GROMACS .gro file of C-alpha atoms in nm:
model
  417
    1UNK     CA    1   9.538  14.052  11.147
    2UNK     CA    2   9.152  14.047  11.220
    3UNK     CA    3   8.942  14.251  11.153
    4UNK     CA    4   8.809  14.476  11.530
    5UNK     CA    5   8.491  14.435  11.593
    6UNK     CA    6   8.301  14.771  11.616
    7UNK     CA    7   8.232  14.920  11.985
    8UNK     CA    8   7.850  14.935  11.986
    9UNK     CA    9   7.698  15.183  12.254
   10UNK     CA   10   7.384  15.130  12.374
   11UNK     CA   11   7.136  15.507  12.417
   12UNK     CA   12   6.835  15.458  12.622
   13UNK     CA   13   6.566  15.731  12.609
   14UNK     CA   14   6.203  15.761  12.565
   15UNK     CA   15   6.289  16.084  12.408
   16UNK     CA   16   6.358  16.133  12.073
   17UNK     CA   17   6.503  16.457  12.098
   18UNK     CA   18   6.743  16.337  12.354
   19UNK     CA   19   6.848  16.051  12.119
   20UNK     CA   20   6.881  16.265  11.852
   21UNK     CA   21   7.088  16.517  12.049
   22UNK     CA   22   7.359  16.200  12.221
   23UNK     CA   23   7.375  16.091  11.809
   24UNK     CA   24   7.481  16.433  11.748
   25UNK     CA   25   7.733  16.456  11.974
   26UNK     CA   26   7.921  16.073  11.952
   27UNK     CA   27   7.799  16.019  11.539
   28UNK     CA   28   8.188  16.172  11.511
   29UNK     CA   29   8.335  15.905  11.697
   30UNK     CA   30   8.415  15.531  11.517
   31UNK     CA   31   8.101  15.423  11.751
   32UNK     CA   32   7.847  15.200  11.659
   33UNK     CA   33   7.499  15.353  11.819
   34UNK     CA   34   7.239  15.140  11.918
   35UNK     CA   35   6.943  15.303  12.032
   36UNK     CA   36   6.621  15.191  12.220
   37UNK     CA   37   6.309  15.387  12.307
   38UNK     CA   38   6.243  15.176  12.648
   39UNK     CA   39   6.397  14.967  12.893
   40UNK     CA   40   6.207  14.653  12.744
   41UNK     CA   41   6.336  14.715  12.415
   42UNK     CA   42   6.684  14.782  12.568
   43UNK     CA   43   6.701  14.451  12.764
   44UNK     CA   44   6.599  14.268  12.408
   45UNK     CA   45   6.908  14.426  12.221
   46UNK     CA   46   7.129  14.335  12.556
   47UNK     CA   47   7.122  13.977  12.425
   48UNK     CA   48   7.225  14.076  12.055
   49UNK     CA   49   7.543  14.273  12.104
   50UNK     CA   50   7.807  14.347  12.376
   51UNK     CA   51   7.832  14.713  12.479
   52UNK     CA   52   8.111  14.977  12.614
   53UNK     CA   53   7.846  15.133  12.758
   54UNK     CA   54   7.477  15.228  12.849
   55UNK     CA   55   7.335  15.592  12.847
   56UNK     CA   56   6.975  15.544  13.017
   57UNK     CA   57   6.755  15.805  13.114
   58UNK     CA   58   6.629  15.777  13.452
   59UNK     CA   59   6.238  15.870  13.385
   60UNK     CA   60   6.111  15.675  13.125
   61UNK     CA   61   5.712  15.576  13.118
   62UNK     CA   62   5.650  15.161  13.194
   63UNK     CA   63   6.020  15.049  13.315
   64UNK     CA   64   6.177  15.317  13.385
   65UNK     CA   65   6.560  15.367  13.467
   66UNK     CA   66   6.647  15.237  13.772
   67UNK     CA   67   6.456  14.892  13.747
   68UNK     CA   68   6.573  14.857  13.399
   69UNK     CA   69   6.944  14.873  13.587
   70UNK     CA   70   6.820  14.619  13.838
   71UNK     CA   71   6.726  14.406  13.540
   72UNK     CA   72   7.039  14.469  13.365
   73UNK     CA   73   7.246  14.379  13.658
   74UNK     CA   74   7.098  14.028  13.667
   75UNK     CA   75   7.214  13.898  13.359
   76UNK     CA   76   7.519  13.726  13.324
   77UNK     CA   77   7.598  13.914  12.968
   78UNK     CA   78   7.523  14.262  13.083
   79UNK     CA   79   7.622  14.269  13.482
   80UNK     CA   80   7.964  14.456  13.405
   81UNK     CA   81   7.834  14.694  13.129
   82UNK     CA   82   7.858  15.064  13.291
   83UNK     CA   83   7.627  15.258  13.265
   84UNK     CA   84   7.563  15.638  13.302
   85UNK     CA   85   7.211  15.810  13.352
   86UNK     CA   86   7.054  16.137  13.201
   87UNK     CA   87   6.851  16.314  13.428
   88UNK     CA   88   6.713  16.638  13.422
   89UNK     CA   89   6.675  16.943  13.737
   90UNK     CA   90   6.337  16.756  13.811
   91UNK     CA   91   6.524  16.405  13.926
   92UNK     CA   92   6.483  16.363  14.252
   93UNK     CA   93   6.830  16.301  14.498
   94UNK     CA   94   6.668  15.972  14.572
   95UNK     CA   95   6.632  15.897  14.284
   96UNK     CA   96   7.036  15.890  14.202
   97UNK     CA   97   7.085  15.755  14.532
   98UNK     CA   98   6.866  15.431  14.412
   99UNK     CA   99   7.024  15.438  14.055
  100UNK     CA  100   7.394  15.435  14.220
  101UNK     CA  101   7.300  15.146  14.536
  102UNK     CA  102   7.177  14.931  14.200
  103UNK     CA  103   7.542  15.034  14.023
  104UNK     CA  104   7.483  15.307  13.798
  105UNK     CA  105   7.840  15.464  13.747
  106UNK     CA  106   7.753  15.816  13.674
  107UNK     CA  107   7.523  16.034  13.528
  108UNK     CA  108   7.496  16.326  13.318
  109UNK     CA  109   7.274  16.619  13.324
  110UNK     CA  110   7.030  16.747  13.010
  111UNK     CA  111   7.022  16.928  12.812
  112UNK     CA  112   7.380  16.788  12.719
  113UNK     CA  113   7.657  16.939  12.735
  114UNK     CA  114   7.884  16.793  12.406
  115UNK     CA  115   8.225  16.786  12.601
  116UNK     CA  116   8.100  16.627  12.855
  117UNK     CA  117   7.884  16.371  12.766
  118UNK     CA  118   8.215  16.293  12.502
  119UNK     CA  119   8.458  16.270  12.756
  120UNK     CA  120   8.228  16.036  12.988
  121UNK     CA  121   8.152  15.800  12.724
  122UNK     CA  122   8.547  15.828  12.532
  123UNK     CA  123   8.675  15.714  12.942
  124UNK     CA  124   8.455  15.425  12.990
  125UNK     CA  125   8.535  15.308  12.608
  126UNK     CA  126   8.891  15.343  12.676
  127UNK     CA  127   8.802  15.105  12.988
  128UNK     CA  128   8.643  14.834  12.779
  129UNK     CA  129   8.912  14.860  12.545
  130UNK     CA  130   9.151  14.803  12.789
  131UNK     CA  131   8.975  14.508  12.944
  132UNK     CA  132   8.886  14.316  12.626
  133UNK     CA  133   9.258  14.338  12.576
  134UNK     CA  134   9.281  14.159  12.910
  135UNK     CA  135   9.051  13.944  12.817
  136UNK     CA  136   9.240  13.798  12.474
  137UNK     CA  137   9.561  13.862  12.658
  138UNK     CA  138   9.404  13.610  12.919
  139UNK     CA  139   9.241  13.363  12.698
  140UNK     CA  140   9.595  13.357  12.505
  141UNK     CA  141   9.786  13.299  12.814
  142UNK     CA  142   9.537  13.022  12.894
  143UNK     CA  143   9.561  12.853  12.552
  144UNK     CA  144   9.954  12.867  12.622
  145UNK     CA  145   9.969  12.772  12.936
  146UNK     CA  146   9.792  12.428  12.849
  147UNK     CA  147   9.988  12.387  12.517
  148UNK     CA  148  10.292  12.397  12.777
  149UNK     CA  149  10.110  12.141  13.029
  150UNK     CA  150  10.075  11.915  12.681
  151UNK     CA  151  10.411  11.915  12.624
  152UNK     CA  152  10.510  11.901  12.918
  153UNK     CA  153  10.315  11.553  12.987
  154UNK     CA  154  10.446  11.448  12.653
  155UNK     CA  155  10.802  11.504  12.762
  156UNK     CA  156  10.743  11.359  13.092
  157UNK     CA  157  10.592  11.015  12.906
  158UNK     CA  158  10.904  11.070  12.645
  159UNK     CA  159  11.140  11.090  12.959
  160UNK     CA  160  10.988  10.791  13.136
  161UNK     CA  161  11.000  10.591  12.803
  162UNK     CA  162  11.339  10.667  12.769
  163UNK     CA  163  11.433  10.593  13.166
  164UNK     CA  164  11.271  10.247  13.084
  165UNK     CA  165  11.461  10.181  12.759
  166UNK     CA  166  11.841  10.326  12.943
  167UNK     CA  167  11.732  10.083  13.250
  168UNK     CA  168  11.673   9.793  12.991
  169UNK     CA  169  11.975   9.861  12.812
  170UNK     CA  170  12.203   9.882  13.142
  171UNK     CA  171  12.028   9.566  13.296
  172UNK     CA  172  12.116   9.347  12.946
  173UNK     CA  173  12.444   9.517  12.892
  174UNK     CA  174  12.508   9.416  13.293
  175UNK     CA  175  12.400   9.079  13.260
  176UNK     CA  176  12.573   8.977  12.928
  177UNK     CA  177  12.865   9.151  13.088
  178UNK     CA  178  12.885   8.877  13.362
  179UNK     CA  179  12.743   8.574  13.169
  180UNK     CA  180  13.047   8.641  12.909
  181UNK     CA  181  13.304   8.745  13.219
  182UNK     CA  182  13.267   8.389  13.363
  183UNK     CA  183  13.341   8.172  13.070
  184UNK     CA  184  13.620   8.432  12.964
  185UNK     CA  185  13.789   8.362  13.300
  186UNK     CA  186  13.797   8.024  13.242
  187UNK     CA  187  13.950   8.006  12.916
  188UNK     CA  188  14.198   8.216  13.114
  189UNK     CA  189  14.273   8.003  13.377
  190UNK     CA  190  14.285   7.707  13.104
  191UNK     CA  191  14.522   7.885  12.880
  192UNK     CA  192  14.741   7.938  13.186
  193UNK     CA  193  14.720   7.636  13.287
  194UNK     CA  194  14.796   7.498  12.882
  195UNK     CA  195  15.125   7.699  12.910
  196UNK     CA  196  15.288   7.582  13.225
  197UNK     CA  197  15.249   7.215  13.020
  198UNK     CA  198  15.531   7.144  12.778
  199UNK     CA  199  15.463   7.272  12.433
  200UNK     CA  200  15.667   7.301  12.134
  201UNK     CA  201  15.794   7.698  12.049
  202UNK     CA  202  15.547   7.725  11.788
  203UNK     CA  203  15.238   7.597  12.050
  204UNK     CA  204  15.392   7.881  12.276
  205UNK     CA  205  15.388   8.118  12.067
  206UNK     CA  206  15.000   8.015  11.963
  207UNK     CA  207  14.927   8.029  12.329
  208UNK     CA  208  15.055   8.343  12.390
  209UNK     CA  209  14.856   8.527  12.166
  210UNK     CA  210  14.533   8.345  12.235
  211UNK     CA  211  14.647   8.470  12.606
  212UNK     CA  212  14.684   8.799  12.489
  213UNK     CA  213  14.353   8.822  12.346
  214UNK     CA  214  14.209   8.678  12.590
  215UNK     CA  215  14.288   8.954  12.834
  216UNK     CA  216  14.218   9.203  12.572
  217UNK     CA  217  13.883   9.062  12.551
  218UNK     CA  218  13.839   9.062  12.942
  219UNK     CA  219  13.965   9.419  12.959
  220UNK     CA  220  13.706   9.516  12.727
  221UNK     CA  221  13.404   9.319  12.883
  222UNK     CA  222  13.511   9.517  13.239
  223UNK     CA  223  13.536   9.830  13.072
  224UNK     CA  224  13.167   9.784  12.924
  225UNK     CA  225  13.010   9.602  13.299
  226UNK     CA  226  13.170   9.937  13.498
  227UNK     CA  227  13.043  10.147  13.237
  228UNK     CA  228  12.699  10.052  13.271
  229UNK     CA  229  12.733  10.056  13.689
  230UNK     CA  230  12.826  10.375  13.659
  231UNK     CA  231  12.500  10.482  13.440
  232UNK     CA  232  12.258  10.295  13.611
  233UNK     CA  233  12.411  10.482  13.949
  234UNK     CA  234  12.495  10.185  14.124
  235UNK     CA  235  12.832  10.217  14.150
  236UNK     CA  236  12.972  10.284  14.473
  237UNK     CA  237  13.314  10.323  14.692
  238UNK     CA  238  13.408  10.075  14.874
  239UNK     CA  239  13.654  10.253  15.172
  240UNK     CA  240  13.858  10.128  15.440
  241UNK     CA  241  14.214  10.141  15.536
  242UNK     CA  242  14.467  10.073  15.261
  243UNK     CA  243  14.894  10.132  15.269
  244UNK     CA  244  14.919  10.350  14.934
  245UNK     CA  245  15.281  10.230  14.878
  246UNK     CA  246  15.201   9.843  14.873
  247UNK     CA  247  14.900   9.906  14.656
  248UNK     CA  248  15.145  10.167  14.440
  249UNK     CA  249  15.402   9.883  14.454
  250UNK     CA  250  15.167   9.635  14.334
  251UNK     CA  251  15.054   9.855  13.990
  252UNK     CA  252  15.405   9.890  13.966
  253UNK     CA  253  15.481   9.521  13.970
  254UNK     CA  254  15.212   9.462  13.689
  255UNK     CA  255  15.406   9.661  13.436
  256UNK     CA  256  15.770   9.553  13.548
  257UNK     CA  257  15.772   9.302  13.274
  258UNK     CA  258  15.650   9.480  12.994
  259UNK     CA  259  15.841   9.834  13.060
  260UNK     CA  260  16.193   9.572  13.089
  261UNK     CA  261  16.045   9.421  12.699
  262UNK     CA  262  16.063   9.798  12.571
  263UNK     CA  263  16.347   9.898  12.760
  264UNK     CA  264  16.164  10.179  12.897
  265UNK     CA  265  16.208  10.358  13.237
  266UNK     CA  266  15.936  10.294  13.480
  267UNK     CA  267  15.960  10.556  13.793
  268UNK     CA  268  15.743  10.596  14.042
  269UNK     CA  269  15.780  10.860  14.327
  270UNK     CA  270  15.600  10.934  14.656
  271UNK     CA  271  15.704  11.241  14.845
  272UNK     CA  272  15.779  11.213  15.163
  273UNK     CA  273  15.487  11.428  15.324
  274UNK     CA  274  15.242  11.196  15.162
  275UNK     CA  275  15.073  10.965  15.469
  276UNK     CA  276  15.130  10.595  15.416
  277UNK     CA  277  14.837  10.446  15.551
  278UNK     CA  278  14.525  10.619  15.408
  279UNK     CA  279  14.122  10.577  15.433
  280UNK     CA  280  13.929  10.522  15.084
  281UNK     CA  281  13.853  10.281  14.783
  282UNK     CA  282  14.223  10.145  14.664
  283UNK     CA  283  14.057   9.951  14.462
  284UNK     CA  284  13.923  10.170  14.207
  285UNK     CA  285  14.248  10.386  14.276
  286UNK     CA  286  14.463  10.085  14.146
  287UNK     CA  287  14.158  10.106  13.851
  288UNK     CA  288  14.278  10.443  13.723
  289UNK     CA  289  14.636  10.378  13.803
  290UNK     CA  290  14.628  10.117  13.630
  291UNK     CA  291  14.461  10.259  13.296
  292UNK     CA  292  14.667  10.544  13.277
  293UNK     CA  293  15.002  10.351  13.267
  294UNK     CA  294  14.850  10.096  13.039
  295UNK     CA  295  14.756  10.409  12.807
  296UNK     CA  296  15.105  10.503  12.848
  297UNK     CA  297  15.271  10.157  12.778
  298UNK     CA  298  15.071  10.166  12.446
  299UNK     CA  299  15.159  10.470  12.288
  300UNK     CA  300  15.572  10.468  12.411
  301UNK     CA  301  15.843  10.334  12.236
  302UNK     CA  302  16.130  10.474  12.456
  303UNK     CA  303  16.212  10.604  12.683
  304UNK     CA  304  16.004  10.598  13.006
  305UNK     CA  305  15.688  10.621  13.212
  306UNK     CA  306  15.718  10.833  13.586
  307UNK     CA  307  15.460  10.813  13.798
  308UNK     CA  308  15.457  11.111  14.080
  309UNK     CA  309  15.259  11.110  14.403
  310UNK     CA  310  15.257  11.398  14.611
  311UNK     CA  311  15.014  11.658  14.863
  312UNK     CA  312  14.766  11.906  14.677
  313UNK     CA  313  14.625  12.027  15.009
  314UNK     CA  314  14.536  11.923  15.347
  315UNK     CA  315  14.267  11.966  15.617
  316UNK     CA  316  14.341  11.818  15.950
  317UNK     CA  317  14.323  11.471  15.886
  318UNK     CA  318  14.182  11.536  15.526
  319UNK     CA  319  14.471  11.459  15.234
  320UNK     CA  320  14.404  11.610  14.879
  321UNK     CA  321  14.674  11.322  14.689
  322UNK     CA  322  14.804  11.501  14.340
  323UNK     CA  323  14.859  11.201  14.062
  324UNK     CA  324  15.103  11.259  13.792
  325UNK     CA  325  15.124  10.955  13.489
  326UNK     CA  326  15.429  11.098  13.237
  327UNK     CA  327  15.541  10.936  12.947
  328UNK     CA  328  15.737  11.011  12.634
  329UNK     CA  329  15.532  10.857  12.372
  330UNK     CA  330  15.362  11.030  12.089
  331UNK     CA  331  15.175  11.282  12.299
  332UNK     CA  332  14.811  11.382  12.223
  333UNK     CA  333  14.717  11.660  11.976
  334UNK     CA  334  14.556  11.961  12.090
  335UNK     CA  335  14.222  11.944  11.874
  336UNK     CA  336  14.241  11.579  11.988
  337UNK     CA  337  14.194  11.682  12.430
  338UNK     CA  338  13.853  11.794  12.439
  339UNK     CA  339  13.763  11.444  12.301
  340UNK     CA  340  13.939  11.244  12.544
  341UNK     CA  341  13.683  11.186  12.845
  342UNK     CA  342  13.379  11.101  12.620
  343UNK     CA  343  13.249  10.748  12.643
  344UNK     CA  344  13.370  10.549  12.334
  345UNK     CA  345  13.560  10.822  12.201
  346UNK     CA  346  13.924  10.717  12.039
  347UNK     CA  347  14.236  10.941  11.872
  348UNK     CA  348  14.217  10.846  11.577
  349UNK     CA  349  14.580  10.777  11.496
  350UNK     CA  350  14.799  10.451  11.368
  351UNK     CA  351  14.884  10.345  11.689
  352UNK     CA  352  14.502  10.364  11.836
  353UNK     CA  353  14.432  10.131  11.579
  354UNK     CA  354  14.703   9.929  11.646
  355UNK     CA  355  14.611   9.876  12.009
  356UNK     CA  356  14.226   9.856  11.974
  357UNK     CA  357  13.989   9.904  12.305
  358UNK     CA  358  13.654  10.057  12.423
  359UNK     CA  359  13.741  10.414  12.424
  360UNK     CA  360  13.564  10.367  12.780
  361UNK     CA  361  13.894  10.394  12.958
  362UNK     CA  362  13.982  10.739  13.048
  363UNK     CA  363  13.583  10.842  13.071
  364UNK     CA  364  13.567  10.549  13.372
  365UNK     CA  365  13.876  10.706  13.528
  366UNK     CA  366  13.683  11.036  13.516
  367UNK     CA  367  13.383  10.905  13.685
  368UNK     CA  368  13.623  10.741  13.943
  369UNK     CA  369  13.783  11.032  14.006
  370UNK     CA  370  13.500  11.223  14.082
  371UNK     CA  371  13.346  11.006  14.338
  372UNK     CA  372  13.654  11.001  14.504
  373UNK     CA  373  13.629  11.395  14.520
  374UNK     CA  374  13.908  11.474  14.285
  375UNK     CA  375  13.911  11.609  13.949
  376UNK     CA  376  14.170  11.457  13.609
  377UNK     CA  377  14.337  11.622  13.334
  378UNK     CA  378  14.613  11.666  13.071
  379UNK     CA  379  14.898  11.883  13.120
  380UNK     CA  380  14.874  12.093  12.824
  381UNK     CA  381  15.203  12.233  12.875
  382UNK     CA  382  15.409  11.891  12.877
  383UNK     CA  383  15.571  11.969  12.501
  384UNK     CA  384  15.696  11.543  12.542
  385UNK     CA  385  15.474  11.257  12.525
  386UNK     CA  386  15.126  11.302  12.737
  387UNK     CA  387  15.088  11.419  13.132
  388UNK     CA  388  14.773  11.339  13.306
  389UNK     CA  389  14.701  11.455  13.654
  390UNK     CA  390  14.457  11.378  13.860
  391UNK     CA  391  14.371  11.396  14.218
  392UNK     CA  392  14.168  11.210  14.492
  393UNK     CA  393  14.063  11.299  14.880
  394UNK     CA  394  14.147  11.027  15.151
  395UNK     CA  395  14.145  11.068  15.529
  396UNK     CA  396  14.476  10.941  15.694
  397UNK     CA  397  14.536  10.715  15.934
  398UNK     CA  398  14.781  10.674  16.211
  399UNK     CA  399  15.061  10.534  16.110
  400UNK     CA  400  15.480  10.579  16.113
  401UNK     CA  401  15.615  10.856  15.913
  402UNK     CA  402  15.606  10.828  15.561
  403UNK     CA  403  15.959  10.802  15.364
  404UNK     CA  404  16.015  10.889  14.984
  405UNK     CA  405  15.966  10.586  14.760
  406UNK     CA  406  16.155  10.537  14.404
  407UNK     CA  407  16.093  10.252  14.198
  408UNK     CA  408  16.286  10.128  13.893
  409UNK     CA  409  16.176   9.874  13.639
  410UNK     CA  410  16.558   9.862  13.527
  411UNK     CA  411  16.694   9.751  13.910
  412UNK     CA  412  16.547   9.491  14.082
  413UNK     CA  413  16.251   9.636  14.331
  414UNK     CA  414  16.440   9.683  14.680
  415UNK     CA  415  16.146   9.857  14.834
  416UNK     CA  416  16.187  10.192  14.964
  417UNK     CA  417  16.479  10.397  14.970
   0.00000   0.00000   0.00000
């Protein structure tokens, strides 16, 4: 810590006694005592030192008190200094009237009395005390306040650096998104069009996989262009009127195939309270649909995959739709959950690695979710394969009452039943 700089008090008197006698009485106290034999001399040791505070005798030959006030008052250094005056029975009452109108604070009378004259001058020290405490409390407080307005334009250049280096990325990573999208669907279409030619088992087979990685690769291209929508903030629903059971029959339909290869189950039902005709995006309802079973047809072996639809809540015309995607594959590990909505984040696990992808999948499906006003999760209770749940609001619209709806990848499709 510093070291305090003494308080210097400043004793004005022609009078040597009387200087003599206010030494006596303050020399006890950790004062530093300046003393001048005029009011020139005092107004040259003004600009030398600050003071606590002035004792000036009112009657002093050449300048006396009260002009030496009005001087003292009109410089910048000294204006706030108190200051008390020592008078004697002969002072006129005009005289303190004058000395107070020029803003003398108080005065004392001689010859001195100690406690007196010690408790005026301890107050007024304890007041400058107090205020040059103020003062390096305020000059601190200044000196943080525009450290925190420099950092604060340094984070603000920072955060508009970064804005322009996440808008750069998104625009690139959005525009080599579709410039590789349109080639990829034409090798596509090509390869589909390869395989309806007649090829020998072994071309087949070669086509097949070249098919298969070719969707693969489109999947993940997709996955990356909605990705980057959704960070840039341009993403956006797209709602009108859609039938939920033709565009639940039609996800359906996409995995027939593939759940008949495994011999696996695939179930899907729709209570019967749910409305069949509803208002909102179906397409990016088919988006999550979608990526859930697909995560599902990856990680089971056998048995099945159920899909449940059914009412969460309603508000007049307002439907809160509860999603259920079951399966009875290898489940998800508990330490493994937390990880499962965060962009580019994979299980690590055999059959992860086996299957490959973005780890973009479920965090999309979040995002979706949300802007459709609904919230996804696991069910950490399901002890069998994985359960997510998620839900969406849609308006309804008029339309015939809604029947239950089973499907069965192991029966032909005979619509609803």
């Amino acid at each position: 810590m510093g070291v305090e700089e003494p308080i210097h008090i400043l004793l004005v008197d022609d009078c040597p006694k009387s200087l003599v006698a206010l030494e006596a009485v303050l020399d006890s106290e950790p004062y530093n005592l300046v003393k001048a034999a005029s009011g020139e001399e005092a107004l040259r040791l003004l600009h030398r030192d600050s003071y606590a505070v002035i004792v000036l005798d009112v009657q002093m030959p050449g300048t006396n008190g009260i002009e030496t006030v009005k001087l003292i008052k009109t410089q910048e250094k000294s204006k706030e200094i108190p200051i008390i005056f020592t008078v004697d029975e002969c002072t006129e009452a005009m005289q303190l009237y004058a000395g107070s109108s020029t803003g003398v604070i108080d005065y004392v009378m001689k010859p001195f009395v100690p406690q007196v004259i010690k408790s005026k001058i301890d107050g007024f020290v304890d007041m400058y005390q107090t205020n040059q405490r103020l003062k390096a409390q305020s000059m601190l407080l200044q000196q943080k306040t525009q450290e925190l307005e420099r950092i604060y334009e340094e984070l603000m250049r920072a955060r508009e650096a970064a804005e322009i280096a996440v808008r750069a990325k998104t625009e690139f990573l959005a525009m080599m998104s579709h410039e590789i999208r349109t080639p990829m669907n034409g090798v596509i279409g090509m390869i589909d069009v390869l395989m309806e030619t007649e090829l020998k088992d072994e071309q087949k087979e070669y086509a097949q996989i070249i098919r298969g990685s070719a969707d693969t690769l489109s999947t993940v291209i997709n996955d990356i262009l909605d990705f980057t929508n959704m960070e840039s903030g341009i993403m956006v629903l797209e709602e009108s009127p859609f039938e939920l059971r033709a565009a639940i029959e039609d996800v359906i339909g996409m995995f027939v195939m593939d759940a008949r290869n495994k011999n696996l189950e695939l179930v899907c039902v729709i209570q019967e309270d749910v409305p069949a005709i509803l208002y909102g995006d179906m397409g990016r309802l088919r988006q999550v649909l979608i990526q859930l079973i697909t995560n599902a047809m990856k990680f089971t072996e056998e048995g099945g995959i159920y899909l449940f639809v059914s009412v969460a809540g309603k508000d007049e015309d307002k439907y809160v739709l509860e999603f259920t995607v079951k399966d009875t594959g290898v489940g998800i590990a508990p330490d493994k959950i937390d990880s499962l909505f965060k962009p580019f984040s994979q299980l690590d696990s055999p059959m992860t690695r086996k299957h490959g992808g973005t780890g973009l999948g479920l965090a999309i499906c979040q995002t979706l979710v949300h802007m459709m006003g609904g919230e996804i999760g696991l069910d950490v209770e399901n002890e069998n394969g994985a359960a997510f749940n998620f839900t969406i609001c849609a308006y309804s619209v008029e339309s015939p009452e809604a029947t239950g709806v089973y499907f069965d990848s192991r029966v032909e499709m005979k619509g609803y039943v």
